[in-house]
Coordinates of C-alpha atoms in Angstrom, one line a residue:
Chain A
X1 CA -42.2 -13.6 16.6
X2 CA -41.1 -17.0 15.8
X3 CA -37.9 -18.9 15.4
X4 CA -38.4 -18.5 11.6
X5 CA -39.3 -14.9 11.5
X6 CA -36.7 -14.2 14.0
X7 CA -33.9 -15.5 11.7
X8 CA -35.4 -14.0 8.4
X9 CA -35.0 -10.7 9.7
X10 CA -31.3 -11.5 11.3
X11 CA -30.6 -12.1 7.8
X12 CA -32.0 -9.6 6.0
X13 CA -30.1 -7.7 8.9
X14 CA -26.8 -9.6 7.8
X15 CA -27.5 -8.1 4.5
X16 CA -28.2 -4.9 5.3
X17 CA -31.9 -4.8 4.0
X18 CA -33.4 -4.3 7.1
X19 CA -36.1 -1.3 7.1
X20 CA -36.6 0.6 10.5
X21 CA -39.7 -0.7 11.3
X22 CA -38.5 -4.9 11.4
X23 CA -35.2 -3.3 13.2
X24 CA -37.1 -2.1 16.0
X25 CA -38.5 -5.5 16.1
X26 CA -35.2 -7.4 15.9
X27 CA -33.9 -5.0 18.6
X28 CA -36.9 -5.9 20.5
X29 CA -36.6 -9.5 20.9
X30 CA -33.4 -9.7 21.0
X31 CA -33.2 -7.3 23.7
X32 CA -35.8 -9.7 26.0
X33 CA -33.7 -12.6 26.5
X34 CA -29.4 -12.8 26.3
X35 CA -29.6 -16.3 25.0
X36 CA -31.5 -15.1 21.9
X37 CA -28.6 -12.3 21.8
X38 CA -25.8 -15.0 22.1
X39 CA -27.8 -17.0 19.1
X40 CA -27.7 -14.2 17.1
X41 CA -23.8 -13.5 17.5
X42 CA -23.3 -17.7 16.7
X43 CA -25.9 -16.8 13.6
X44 CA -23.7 -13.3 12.8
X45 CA -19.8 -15.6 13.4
X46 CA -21.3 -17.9 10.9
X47 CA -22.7 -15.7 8.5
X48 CA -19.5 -14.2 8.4
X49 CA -17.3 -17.2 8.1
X50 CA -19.2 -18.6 5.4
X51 CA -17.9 -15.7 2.7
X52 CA -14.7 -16.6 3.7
X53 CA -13.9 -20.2 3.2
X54 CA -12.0 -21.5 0.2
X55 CA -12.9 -24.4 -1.7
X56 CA -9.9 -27.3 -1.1
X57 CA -10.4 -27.8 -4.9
X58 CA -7.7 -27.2 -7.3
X59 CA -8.8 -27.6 -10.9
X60 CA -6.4 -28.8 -13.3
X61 CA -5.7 -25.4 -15.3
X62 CA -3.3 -26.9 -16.9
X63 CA -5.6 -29.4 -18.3
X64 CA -8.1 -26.8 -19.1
X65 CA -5.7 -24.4 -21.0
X66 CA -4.6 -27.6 -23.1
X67 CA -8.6 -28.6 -23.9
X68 CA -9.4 -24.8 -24.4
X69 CA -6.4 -24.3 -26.9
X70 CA -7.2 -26.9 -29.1
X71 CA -10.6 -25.3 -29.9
X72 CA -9.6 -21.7 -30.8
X73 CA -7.6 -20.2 -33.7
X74 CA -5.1 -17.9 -32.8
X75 CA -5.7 -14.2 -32.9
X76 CA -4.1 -12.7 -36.1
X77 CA -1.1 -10.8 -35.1
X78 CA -1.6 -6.6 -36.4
X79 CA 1.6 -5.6 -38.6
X80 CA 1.0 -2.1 -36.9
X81 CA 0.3 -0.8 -33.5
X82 CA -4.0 -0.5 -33.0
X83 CA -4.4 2.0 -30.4
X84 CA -7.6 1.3 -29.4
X85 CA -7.6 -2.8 -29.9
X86 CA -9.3 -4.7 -27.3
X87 CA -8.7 -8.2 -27.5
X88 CA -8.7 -10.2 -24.6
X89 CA -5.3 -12.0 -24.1
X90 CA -4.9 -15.9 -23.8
X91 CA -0.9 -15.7 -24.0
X92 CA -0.9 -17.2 -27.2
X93 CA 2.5 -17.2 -29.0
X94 CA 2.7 -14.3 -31.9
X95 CA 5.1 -12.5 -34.0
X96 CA 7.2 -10.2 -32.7
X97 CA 7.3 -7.1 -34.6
X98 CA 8.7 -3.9 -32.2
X99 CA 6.2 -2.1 -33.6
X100 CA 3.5 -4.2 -31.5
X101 CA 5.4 -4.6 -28.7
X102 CA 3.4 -2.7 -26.3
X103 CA 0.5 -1.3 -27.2
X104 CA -1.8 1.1 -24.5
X105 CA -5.6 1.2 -24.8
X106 CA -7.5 3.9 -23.3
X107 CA -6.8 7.7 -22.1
X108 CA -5.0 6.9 -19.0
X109 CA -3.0 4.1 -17.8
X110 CA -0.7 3.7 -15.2
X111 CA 2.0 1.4 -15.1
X112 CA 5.0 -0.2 -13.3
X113 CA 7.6 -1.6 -15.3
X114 CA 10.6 -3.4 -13.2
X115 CA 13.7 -3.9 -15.7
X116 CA 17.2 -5.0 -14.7
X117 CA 20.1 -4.2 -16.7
X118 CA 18.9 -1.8 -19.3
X119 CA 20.7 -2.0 -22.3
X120 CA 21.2 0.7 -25.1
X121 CA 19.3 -0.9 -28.1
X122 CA 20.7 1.5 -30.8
X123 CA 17.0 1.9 -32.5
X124 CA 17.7 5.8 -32.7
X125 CA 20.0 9.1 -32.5
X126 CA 20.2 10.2 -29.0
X127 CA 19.3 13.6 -28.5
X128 CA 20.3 16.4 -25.9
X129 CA 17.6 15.5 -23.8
X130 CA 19.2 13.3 -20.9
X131 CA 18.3 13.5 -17.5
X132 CA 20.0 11.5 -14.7
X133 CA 19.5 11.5 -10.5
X134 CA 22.6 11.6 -9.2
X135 CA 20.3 12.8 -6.2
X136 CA 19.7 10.6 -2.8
X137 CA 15.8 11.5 -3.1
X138 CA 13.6 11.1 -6.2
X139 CA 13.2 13.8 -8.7
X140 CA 10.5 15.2 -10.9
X141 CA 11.6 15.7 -14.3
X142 CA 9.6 18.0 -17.4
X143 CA 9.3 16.2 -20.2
X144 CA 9.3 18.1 -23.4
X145 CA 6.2 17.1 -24.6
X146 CA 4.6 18.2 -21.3
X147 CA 5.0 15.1 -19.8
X148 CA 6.3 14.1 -16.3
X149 CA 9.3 11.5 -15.2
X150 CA 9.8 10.9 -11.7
X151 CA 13.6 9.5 -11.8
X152 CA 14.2 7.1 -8.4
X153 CA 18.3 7.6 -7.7
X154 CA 20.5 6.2 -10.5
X155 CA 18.1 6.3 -12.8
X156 CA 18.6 7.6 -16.3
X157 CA 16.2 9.0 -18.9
X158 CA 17.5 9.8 -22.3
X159 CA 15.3 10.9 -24.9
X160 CA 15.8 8.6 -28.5
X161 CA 15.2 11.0 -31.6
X162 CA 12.0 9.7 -33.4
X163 CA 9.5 12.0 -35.2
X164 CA 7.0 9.3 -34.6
X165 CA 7.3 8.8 -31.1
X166 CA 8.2 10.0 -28.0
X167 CA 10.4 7.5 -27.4
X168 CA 12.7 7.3 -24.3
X169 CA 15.6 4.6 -23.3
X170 CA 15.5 4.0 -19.6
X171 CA 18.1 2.8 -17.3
X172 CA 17.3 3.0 -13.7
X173 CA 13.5 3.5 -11.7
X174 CA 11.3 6.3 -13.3
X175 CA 7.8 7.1 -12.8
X176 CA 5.8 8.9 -16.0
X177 CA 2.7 11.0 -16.5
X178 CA 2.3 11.5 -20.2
X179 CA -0.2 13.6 -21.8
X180 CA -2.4 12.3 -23.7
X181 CA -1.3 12.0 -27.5
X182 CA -2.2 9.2 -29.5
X183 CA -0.7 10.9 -32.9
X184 CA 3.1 10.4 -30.9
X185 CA 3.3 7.2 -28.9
X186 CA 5.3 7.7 -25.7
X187 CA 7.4 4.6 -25.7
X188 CA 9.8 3.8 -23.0
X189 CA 12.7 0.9 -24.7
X190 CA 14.2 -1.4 -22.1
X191 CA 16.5 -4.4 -23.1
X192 CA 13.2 -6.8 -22.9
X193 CA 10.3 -5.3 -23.9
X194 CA 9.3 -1.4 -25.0
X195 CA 6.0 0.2 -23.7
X196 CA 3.7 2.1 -25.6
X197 CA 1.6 4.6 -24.1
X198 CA -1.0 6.8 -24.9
X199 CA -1.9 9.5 -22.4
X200 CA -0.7 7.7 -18.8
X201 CA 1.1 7.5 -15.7
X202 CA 3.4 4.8 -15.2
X203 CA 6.0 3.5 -13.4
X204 CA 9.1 2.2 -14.7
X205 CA 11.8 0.6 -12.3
X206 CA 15.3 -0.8 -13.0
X207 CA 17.3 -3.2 -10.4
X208 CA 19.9 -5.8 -10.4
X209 CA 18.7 -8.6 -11.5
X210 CA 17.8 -9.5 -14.8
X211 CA 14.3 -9.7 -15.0
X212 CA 11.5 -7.5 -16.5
X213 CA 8.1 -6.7 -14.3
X214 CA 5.1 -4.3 -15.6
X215 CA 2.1 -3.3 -13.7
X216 CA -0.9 -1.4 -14.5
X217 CA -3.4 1.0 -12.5
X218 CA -5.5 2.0 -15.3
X219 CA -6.3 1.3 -19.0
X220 CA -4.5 -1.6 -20.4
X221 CA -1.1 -2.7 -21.6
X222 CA 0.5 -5.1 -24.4
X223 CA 3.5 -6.6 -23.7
X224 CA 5.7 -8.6 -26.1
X225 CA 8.6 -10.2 -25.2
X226 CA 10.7 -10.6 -28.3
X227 CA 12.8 -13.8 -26.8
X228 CA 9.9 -15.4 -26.3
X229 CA 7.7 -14.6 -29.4
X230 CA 4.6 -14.2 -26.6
X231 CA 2.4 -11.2 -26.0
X232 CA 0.8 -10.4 -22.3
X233 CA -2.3 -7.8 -22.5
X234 CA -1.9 -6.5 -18.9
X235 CA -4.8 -4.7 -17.5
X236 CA -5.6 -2.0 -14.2
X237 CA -4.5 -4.6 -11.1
X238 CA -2.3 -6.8 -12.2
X239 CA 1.2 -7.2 -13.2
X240 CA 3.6 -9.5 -15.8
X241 CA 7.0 -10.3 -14.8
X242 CA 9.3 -12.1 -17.1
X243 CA 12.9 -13.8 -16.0
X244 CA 15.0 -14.2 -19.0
X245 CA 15.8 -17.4 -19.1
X246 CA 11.9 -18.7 -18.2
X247 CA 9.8 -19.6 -21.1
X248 CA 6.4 -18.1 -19.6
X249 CA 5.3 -14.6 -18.5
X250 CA 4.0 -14.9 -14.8
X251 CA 0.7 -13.0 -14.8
X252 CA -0.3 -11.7 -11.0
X253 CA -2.9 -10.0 -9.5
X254 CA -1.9 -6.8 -7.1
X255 CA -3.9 -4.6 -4.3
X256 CA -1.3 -2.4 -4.8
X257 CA 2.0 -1.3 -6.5
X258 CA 4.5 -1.6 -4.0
X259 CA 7.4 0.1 -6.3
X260 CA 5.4 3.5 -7.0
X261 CA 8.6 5.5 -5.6
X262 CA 6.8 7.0 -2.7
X263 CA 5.2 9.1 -4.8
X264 CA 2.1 10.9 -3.3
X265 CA -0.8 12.9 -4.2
X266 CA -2.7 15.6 -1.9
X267 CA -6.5 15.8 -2.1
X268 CA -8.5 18.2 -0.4
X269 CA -11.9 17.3 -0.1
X270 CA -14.2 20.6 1.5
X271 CA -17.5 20.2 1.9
X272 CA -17.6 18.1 -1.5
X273 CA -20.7 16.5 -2.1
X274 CA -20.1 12.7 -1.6
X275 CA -20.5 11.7 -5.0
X276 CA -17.5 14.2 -6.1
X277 CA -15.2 12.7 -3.5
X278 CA -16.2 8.7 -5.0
X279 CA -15.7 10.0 -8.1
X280 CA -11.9 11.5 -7.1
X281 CA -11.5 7.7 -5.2
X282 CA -12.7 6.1 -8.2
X283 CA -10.3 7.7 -10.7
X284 CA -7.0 7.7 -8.2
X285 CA -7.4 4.2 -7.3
X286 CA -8.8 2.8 -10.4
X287 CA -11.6 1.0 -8.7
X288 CA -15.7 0.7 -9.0
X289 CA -17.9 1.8 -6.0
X290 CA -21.3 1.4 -5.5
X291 CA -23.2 3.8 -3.4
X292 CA -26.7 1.9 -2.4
X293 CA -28.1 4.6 -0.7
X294 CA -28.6 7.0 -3.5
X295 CA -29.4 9.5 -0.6
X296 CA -26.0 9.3 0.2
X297 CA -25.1 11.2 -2.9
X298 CA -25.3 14.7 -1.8
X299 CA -23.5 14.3 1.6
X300 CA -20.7 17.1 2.4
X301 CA -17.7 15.8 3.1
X302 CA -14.2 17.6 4.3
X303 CA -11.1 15.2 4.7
X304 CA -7.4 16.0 3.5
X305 CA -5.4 13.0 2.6
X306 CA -2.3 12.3 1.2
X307 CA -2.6 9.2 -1.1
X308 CA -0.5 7.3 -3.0
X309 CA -2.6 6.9 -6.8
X310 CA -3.3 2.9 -6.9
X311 CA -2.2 1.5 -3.8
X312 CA -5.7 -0.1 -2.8
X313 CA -4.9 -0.8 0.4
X314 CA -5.3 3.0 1.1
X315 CA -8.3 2.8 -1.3
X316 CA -10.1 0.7 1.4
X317 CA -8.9 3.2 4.2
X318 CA -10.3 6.0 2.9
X319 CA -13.7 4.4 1.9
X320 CA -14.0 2.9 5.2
X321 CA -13.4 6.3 7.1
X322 CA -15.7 8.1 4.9
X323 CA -18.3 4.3 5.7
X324 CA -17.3 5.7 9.5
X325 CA -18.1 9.3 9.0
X326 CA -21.7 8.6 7.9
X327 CA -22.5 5.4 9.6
X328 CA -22.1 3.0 6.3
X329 CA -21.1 -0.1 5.8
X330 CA -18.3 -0.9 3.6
X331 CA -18.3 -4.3 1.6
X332 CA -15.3 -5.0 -0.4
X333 CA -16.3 -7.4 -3.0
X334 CA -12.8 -7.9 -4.3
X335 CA -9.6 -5.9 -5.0
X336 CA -11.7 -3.4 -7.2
X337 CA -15.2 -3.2 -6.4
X338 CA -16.5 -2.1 -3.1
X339 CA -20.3 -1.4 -2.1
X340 CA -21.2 1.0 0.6
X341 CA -24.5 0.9 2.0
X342 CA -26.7 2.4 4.7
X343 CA -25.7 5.8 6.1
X344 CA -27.1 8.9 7.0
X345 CA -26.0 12.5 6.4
X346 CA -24.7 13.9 8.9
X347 CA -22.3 16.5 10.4
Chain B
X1 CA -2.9 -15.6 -19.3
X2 CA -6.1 -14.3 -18.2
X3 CA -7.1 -18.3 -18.6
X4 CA -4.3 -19.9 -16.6
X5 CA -5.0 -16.4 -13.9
X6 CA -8.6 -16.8 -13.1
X7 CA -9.7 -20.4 -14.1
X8 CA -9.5 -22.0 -10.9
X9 CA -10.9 -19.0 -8.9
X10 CA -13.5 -19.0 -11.1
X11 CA -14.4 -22.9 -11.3
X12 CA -14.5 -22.8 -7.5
X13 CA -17.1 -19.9 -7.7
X14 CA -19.4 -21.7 -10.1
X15 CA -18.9 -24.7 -8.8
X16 CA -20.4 -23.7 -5.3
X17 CA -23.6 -22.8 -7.3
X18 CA -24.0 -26.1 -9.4
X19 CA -22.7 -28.2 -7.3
X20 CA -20.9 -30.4 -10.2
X21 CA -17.2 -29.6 -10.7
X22 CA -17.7 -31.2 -14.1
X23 CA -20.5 -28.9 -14.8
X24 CA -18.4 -25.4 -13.2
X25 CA -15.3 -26.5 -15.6
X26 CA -17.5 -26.9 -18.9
X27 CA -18.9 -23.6 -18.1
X28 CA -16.0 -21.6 -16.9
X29 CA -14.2 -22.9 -20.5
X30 CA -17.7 -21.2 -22.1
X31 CA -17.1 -17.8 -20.6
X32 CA -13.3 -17.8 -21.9
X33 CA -14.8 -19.0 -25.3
X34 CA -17.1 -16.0 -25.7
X35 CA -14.9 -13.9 -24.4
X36 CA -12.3 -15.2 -27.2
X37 CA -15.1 -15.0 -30.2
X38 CA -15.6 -11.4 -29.2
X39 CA -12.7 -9.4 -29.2
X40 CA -14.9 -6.3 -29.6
X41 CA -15.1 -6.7 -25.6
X42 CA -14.3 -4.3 -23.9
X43 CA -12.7 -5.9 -20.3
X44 CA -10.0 -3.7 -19.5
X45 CA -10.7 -1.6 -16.7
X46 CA -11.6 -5.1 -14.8
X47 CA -11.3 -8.1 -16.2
X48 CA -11.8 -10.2 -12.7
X49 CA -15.2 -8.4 -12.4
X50 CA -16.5 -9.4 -15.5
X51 CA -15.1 -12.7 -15.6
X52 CA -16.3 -13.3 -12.7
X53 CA -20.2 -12.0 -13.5
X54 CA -20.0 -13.9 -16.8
X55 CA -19.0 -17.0 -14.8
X56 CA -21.9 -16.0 -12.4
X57 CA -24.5 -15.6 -15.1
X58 CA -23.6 -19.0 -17.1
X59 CA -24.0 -21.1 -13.7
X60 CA -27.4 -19.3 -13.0
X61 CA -28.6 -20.0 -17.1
X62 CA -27.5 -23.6 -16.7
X63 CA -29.7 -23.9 -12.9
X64 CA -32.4 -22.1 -14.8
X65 CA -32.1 -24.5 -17.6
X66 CA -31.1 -27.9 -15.9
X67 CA -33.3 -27.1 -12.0
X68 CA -37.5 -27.5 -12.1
X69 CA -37.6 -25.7 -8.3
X70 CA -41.2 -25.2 -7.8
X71 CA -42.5 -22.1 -6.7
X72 CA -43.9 -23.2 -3.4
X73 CA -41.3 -24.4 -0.6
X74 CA -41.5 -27.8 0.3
X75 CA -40.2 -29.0 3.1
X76 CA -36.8 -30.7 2.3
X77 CA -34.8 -33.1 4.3
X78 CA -31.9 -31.9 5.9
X79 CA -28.6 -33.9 5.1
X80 CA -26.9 -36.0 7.0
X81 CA -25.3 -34.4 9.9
X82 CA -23.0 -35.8 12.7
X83 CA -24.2 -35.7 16.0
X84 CA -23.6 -32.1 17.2
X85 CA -21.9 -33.7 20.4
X86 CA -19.4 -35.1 18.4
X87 CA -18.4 -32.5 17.0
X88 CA -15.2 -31.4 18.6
X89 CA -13.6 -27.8 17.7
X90 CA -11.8 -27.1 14.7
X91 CA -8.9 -24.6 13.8
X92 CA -8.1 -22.6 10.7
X93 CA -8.1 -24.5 7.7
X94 CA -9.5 -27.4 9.0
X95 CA -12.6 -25.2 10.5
X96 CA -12.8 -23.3 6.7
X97 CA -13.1 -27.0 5.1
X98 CA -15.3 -28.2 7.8
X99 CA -18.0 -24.9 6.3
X100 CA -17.1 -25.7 3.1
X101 CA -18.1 -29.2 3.5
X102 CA -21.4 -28.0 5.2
X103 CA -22.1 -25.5 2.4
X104 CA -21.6 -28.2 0.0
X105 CA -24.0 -30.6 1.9
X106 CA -26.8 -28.0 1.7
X107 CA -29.6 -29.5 -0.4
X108 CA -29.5 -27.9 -4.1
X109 CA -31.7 -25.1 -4.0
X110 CA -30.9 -24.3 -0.3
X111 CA -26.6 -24.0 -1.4
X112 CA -27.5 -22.4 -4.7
X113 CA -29.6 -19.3 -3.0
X114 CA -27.1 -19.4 -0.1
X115 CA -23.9 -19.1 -2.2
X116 CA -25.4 -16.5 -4.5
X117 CA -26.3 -14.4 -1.3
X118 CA -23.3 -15.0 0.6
X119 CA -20.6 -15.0 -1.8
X120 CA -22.0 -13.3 -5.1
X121 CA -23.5 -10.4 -2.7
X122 CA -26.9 -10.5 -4.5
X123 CA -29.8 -9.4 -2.7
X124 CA -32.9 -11.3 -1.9
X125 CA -34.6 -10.0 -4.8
X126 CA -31.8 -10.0 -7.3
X127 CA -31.6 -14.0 -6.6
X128 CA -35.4 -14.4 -7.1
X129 CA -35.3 -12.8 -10.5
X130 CA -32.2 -14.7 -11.4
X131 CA -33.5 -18.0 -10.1
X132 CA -37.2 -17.2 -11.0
X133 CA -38.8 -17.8 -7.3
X134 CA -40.3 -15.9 -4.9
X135 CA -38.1 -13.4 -2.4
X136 CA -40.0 -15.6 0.3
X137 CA -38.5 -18.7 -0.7
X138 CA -35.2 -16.8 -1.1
X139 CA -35.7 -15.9 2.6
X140 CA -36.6 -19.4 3.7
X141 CA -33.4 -21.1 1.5
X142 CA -31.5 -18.9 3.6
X143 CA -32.7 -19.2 6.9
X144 CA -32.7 -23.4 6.1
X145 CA -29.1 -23.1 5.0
X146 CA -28.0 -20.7 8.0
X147 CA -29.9 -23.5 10.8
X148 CA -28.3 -26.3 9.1
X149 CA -25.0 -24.5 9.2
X150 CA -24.9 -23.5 12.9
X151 CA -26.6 -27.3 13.4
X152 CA -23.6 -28.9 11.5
X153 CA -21.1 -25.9 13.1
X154 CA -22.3 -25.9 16.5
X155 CA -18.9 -27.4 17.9
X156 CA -16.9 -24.7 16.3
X157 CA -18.5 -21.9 16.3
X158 CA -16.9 -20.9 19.9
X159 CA -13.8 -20.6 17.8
X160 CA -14.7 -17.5 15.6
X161 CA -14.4 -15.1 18.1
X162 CA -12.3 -13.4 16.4
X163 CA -14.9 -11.5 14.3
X164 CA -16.3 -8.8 15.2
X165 CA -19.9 -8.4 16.0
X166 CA -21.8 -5.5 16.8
X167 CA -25.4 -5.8 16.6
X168 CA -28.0 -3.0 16.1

């Protein structure tokens, strides 16, 4: 085998496209001499490093947004909420109508929403439907529409009387799971922006502050801050936070949601074929995965874990002991999609 | 905001495939501009994926469209490298610009395949249907980038052993 053949295959190996046949024959020669094995580690450091150098270029996005603006008309502002509206957002300025305030896309959305000093807006009769923690711990609160509030201590619910929507002041940390209903918005009013949901979890926390902060797991969000007469469509991943006083909404990107109350989740996995248990990682953690080895599929797996939904740094755990389990090799290709290749059944 | 978010990320990625940063900024505004004239899109369970693959995609229409790579590998000159024994050793950032500087010194072809299999994660064949040439050549772009890497590298690579390798 030559140089040339020698490092095709190391490659390919690299890749993970290797069939057992050119592996034996890798092995092989590398196996003959230790210099050709230390070559190979130099090729493997390098091969490695390359993926993760950054380019010392900074493009002038500033400049860019400015050339890109002046070529597009704005996006006509809806007079009424559109549930299932997908346009992509360019934080273009727009009216402010509270009925478009926050408008959720898709069956299931989770969200973190960081408000300081709540104030009572006045938009509706309270009713008798008030729940506070006075508690040191959180605590799980039955909504009457068969929803579910997770109040963090000092927080308070308190349910606004509107037909039309189940609409909810908060003051304080909360997280929600609301069933699915888009007939009855669930809307959650804080003193700088309202969110609109339609069949989602969510999580909605108050501090000292002044400042308003919303994340989403899953579906999508629209945010409108009425001060600023600017809209945010915030999707699964990232999160908006807006400081009274600033005239922008900072946009960021998350591998997790640090503020989700501690709240965790028990999954059981017993002898689940290996495609269920993706599936189950998929949906918690709001994340693609590609299983290369179709084979792979079929696999049992048994594992009990105790997760907390969205934080993708427990995502990656969880894939890479199951990678570890059946000899696979786990490629994260960014903060939602991961690969996993190779593998054999076994155990 | 999903402009001023991903913009840069996404010039750098295009960039390392066309090699122009003119070129990656005209085409990065493109994939914001279709995304814009169809709001029908739907993006929302992961907008950084598909920005990114529609940034992917334009850079690999404009090499198909602007890049006459024959079929048959010819042998192309290696660029200019320092002498390997003046290379001294390099530390973090300096050591990431030092590859990056490599990468970018790869001859066209060699940094286009190169970058597409290192940091798009397409496979050999998946680059030889998006480039339209052989898996071979794929192979041998590769292999030519990889020697001229360690070649340019060969004074720093002592420095990575922080990574770990486990062969086989």
């Amino acid at each position: 085998m030559n140089d040339h053949t020698y490092l095709s295959l190391l490659v390919k190996h690299f890749k993970g496209e290797l069939n057992k046949e050119e592996q034996t024959q890798l092995k092989d020669w590398l196996a003959e001499d230790p210099a050709r094995q230390f070559e190979a580690e130099q090729y493997h450091k390098l091969w490695l490093a390359s993926a993760t150098v950054a380019s010392d270029w900074q493009p002038d996005t500033d400049a860019a947004w400015a050339k890109f603006s002046k070529t597009i008309q704005p996006v006509p502002t809806p007079s009424t909420p559109l549930p299932e509206r997908k346009t992509p957002d360019f934080n273009n300025p727009s009216s402010s109508r509270r009925t478009s305030w926050l408008l959720i896309g898709g069956a299931l959305v989770a969200l973190l929403l960081v408000v300081a000093v709540i104030l009572s807006r006045g938009r509706a009769p309270r009713t008798n439907e008030k729940h506070e923690n006075k508690t040191p711990a959180v605590q799980q609160i039955a909504l009457q529409d068969g929803s579910k509030a997770y109040l963090k201590p000092g927080a308070v619910l308190e349910k606004l009387d509107n037909d039309s929507e189940r609409a909810y002041r908060l003051d304080g940390t909360a997280f929600f799971e609301v069933t699915k209903d888009p007939e009855h918005p669930f809307i959650v009013y804080t003193q700088y922006g309202d969110v609109n949901v339609l069949g989602t979890s969510f999580n909605v926390s108050v501090a000292k502050g002044g400042f308003l902060k919303v994340s989403v797991l899953t579906g999508a969000v629209k945010l409108n801050i009425k001060d600023l007469g600017k809209e945010a469509n915030i999707y699964p991943g990232y999160s908006v936070t807006y400081m009274p006083g600033d005239q922008k909404l900072n946009m960021a990107q998350q591998k997790s949601i640090p503020e989700n109350l501690g709240i965790t989740k028990e999954i059981n996995f017993n002898n689940t074929p290996l495609e269920e248990v993706l599936a189950t990682i998929t949906r918690e953690f709001a994340v693609n995965i590609q299983l290369v080895n179709a084979a792979m599929n079929q696999c049992k797996f048994t594992g009990l874990f105790n997760i907390q939904p969205g934080n993708r740094i427990q995502c990656e755990q969880m894939l890479q002991g199951i990678c570890t389990t059946y000899g696979m090799e786990l490629v994260v290709l960014d903060n939602f999609n991961y690969r996993l290749k190779k593998g054999v059944c076994k155990r | 905001m999903l402009f001023r978010l991903h913009y840069a990320e996404l010039c750098k990625a295009v960039v390392r495939i066309t090699g122009s940063r003119e070129t990656a900024e005209d085409l990065v505004q493109d994939v914001f501009h279709d995304l814009w004239k169809k709001p029908e899109l739907d993006i929302q369970s992961n907008p950084a994926s598909y920005l990114r693959r529609a940034a992917t995609n334009k850079a690999l229409n404009w090499l198909r469209d602007h890049k006459q790579w024959e079929q048959i590998d010819e042998p192309e000159l290696l660029p200019q490298l320092p002498d390997v024994n003046t290379v001294q050793p390099l530390e973090g950032t300096e050591l990431s610009q030092k590859i990056n500087q490599a990468i970018e010194a790869l001859p066209e072809r060699c940094r286009a395949v190169f970058v597409l299999s290192r940091f798009e994660e397409l496979s050999h064949l998946e680059i030889a249907n998006q480039l339209n040439i052989s898996t071979k050549t794929v192979e041998n772009q590769i292999t030519k980038a990889l020697k001229t890497l360690k070649h340019l590298l060969s004074g720093s690579l002592s420095l990575l052993t922080a990574l770990i390798i486990k062969y086989l």
